[in-house]
CSV table of C-alpha atoms in Angstrom, one decimal:
chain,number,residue,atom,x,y,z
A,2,UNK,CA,0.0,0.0,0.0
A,3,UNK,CA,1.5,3.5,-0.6
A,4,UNK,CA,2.1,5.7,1.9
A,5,UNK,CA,0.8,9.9,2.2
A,6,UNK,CA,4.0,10.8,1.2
A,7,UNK,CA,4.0,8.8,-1.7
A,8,UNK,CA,0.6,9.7,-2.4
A,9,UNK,CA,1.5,13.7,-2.3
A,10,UNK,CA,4.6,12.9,-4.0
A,11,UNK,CA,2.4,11.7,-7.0
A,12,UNK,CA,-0.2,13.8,-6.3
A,13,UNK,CA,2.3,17.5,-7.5
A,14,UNK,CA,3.8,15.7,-9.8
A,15,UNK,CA,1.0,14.0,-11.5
A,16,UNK,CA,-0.5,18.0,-11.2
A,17,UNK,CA,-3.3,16.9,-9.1
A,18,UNK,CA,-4.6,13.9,-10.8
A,19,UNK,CA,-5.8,11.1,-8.4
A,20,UNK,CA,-5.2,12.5,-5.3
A,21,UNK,CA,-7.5,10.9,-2.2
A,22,UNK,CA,-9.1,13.6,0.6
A,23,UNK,CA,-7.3,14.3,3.4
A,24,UNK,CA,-9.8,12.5,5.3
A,25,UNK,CA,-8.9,9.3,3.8
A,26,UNK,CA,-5.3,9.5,4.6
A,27,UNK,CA,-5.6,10.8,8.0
A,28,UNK,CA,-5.3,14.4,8.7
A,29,UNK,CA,-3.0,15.0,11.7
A,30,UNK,CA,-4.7,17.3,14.7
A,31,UNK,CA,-2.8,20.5,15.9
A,32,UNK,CA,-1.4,18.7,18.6
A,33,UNK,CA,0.3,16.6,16.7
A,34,UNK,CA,1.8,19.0,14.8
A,35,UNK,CA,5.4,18.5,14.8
A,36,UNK,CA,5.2,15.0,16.3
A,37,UNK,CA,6.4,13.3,13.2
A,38,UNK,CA,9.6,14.5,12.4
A,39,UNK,CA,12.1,13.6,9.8
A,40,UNK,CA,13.7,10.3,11.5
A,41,UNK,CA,17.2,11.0,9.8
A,42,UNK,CA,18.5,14.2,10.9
A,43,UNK,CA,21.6,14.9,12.5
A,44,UNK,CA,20.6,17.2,15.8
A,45,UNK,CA,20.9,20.4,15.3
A,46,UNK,CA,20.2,19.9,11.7
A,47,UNK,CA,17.1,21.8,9.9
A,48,UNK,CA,14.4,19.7,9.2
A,49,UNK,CA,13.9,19.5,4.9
A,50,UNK,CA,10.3,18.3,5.1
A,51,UNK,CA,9.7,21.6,7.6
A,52,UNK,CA,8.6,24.8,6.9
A,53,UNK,CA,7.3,28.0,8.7
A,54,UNK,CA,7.0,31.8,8.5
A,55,UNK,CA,4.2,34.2,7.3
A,56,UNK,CA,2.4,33.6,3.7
A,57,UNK,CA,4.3,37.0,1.6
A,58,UNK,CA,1.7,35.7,-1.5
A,59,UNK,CA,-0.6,33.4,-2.9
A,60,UNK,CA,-1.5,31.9,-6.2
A,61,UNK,CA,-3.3,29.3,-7.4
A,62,UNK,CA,-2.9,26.4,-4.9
A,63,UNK,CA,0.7,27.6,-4.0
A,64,UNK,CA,1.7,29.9,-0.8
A,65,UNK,CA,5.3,31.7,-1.0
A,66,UNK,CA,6.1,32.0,2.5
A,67,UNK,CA,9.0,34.1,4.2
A,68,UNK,CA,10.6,32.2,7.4
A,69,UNK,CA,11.8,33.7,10.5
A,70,UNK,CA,15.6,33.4,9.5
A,71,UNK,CA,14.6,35.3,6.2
A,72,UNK,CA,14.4,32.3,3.6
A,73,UNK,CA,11.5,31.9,1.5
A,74,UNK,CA,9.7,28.3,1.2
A,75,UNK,CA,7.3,27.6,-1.7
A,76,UNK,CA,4.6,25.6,0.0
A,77,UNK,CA,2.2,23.6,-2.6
A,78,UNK,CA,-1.5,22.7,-1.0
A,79,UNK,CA,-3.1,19.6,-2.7
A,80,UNK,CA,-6.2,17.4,-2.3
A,81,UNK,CA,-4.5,15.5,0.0
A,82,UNK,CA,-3.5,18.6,2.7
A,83,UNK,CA,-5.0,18.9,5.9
A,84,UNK,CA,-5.1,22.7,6.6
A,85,UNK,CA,-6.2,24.0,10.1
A,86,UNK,CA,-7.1,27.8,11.3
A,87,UNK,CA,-8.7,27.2,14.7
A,88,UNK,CA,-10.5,24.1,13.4
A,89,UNK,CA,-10.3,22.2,10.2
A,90,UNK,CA,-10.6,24.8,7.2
A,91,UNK,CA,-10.2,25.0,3.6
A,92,UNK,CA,-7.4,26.7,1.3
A,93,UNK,CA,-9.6,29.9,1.0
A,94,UNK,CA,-9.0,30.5,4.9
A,95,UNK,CA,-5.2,31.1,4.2
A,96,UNK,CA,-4.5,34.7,3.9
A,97,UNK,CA,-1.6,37.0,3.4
A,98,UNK,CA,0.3,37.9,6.8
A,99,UNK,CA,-0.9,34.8,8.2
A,100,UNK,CA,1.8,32.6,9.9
A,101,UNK,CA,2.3,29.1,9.4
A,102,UNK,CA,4.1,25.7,10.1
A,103,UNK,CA,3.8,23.2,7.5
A,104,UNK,CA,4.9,19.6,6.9
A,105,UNK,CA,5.4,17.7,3.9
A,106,UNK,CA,7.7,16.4,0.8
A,107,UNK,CA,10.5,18.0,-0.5
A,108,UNK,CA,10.4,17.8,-4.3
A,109,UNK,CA,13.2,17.8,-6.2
A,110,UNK,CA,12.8,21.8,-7.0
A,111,UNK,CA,13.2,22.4,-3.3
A,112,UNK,CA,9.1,23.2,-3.7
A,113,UNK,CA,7.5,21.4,0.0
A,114,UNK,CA,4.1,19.6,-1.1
A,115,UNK,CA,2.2,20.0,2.3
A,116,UNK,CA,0.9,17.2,4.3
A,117,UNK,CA,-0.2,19.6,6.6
A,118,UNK,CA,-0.3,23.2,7.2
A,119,UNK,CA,-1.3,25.1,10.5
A,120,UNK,CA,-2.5,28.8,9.6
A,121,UNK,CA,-1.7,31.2,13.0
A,122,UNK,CA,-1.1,27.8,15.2
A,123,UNK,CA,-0.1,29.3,19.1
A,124,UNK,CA,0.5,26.9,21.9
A,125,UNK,CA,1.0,29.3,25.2
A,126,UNK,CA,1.3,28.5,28.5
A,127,UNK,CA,0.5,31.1,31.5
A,128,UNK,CA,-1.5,32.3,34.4
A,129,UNK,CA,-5.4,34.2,34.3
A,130,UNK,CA,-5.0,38.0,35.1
A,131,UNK,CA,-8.7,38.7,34.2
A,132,UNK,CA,-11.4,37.4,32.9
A,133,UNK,CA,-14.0,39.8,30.9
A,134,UNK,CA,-17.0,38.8,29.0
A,135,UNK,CA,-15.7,36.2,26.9
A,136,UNK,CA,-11.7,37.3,27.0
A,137,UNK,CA,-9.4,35.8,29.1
A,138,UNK,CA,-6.6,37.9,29.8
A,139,UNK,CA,-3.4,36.0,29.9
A,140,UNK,CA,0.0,36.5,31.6
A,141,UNK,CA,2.6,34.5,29.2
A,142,UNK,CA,6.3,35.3,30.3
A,143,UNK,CA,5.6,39.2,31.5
A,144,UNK,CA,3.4,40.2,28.4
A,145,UNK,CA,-0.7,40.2,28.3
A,146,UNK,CA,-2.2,38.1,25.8
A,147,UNK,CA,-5.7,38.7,25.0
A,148,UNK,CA,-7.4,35.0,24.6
A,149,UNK,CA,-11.1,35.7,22.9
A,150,UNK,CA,-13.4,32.2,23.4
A,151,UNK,CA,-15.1,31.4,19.9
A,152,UNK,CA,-18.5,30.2,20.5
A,153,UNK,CA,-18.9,27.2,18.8
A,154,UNK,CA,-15.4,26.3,18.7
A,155,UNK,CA,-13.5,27.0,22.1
A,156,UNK,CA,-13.2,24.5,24.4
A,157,UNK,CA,-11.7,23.5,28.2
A,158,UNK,CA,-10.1,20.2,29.2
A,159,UNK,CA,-10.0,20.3,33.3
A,160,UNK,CA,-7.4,18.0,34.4
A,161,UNK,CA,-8.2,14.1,32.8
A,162,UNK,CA,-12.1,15.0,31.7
A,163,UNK,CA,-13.1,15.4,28.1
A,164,UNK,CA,-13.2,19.0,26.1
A,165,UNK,CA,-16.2,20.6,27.5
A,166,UNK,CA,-17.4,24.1,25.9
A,167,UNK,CA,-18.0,25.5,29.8
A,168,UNK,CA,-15.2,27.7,30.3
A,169,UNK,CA,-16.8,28.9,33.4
A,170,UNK,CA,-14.4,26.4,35.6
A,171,UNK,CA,-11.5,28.7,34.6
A,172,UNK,CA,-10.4,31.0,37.3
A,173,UNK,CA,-8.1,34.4,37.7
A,174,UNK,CA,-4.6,33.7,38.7
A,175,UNK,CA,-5.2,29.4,37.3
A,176,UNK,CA,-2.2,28.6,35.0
A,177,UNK,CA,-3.4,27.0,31.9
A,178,UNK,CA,-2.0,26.1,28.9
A,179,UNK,CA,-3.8,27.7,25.2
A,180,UNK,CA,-3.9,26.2,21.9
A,181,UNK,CA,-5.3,28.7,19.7
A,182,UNK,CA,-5.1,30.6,16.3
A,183,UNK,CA,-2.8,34.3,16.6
A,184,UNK,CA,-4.4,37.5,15.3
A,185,UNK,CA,-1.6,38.4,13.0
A,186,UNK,CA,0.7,41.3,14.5
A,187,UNK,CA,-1.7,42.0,17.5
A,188,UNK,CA,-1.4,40.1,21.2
A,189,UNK,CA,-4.9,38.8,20.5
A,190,UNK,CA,-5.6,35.2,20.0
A,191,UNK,CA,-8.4,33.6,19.2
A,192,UNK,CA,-9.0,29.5,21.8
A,193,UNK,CA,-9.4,26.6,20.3
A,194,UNK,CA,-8.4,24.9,23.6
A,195,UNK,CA,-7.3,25.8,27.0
A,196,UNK,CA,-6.0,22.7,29.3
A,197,UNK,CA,-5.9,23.4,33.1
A,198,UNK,CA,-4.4,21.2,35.2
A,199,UNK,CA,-7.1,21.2,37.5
């Protein structure tokens, strides 16, 4: 049986032809996100098959993305690419200025064909200052974050129980940990999940 690489692999170089829903070849989570990498590096070594920065332009089903040590990456989105914003979206979500991570194949023209691609992806970890309306104000490492809850889509995991979407448990001065999607170049961020300890 082929593999998801092999299918992407196929699936830019064939232009498209064939290629089976993400779905089908199971789409990785957020929290999975960099779980799987490259099994052959040297440490210390940058990871081919790894890509991030903010999306400079897109066209057609390809991003050209600057990363944070000033290189750019040409990122190819198939059939086959799980893309996620806060939830499980499609390429018409990705936007100019947004950041990303993405994982895939390295073609031979240095293009990555994405496995999967995580659109504005923040994983924070800090204490309640305030809670207002439906904000939670966050202390991470000295600077206020603004978390926003998303009706519909935030939810809490207290300690071992499942995701509930009552975030009333959560408590000023509680540490908790957020997974959520960045408004680009503001402090603002909008909860997919926060995990308290307890």
């Amino acid at each position: 049986m082929r593999s998801r690489r092999d299918l992407l692999r196929s699936a830019v170089l064939g232009g498209g032809a064939g290629v089976v829903a993400a779905t089908a070849l199971g789409s990785l989570g957020p929290e999975a996100a960099f779980a799987t990498a490259a099994p052959d590096l040297e440490p210390g070594a940058p990871d081919p098959d790894f890509a991030e920065g903010r999306i400079r332009s897109i066209k057609e089903n390809t991003l050209l993305v600057l990363g944070s040590n000033m290189v750019f990456h040409t990122i190819r989105v198939v059939d086959g690419t799980s893309l996620w914003k806060l939830g499980p979206v499609g390429f018409d979500q990705a936007k100019p200025g947004d950041g990303l991570y993405a994982r895939g194949v390295r073609m031979p023209d240095g293009m990555l064909a994405a496995e999967s691609v995580w659109l504005n992806i923040v994983n924070i970890k800090g204490h309640i200052k305030n809670i207002t309306g439906q904000t939670l104000h966050l202390d991470h490492n000295g600077h206020e974050v603004l978390c926003h809850v998303v009706p519909g889509k935030s939810v809490a995991v207290h300690s071992e129980s499942p995701p509930t979407a009552d975030l009333s448990m959560l408590k000023v001065s509680q540490h908790v940990q957020i997974l959520g999607a960045w408004r680009p170049d503001t402090n603002e961020v909008d909860i997919a999940t926060v995990f308290s300890p307890h």
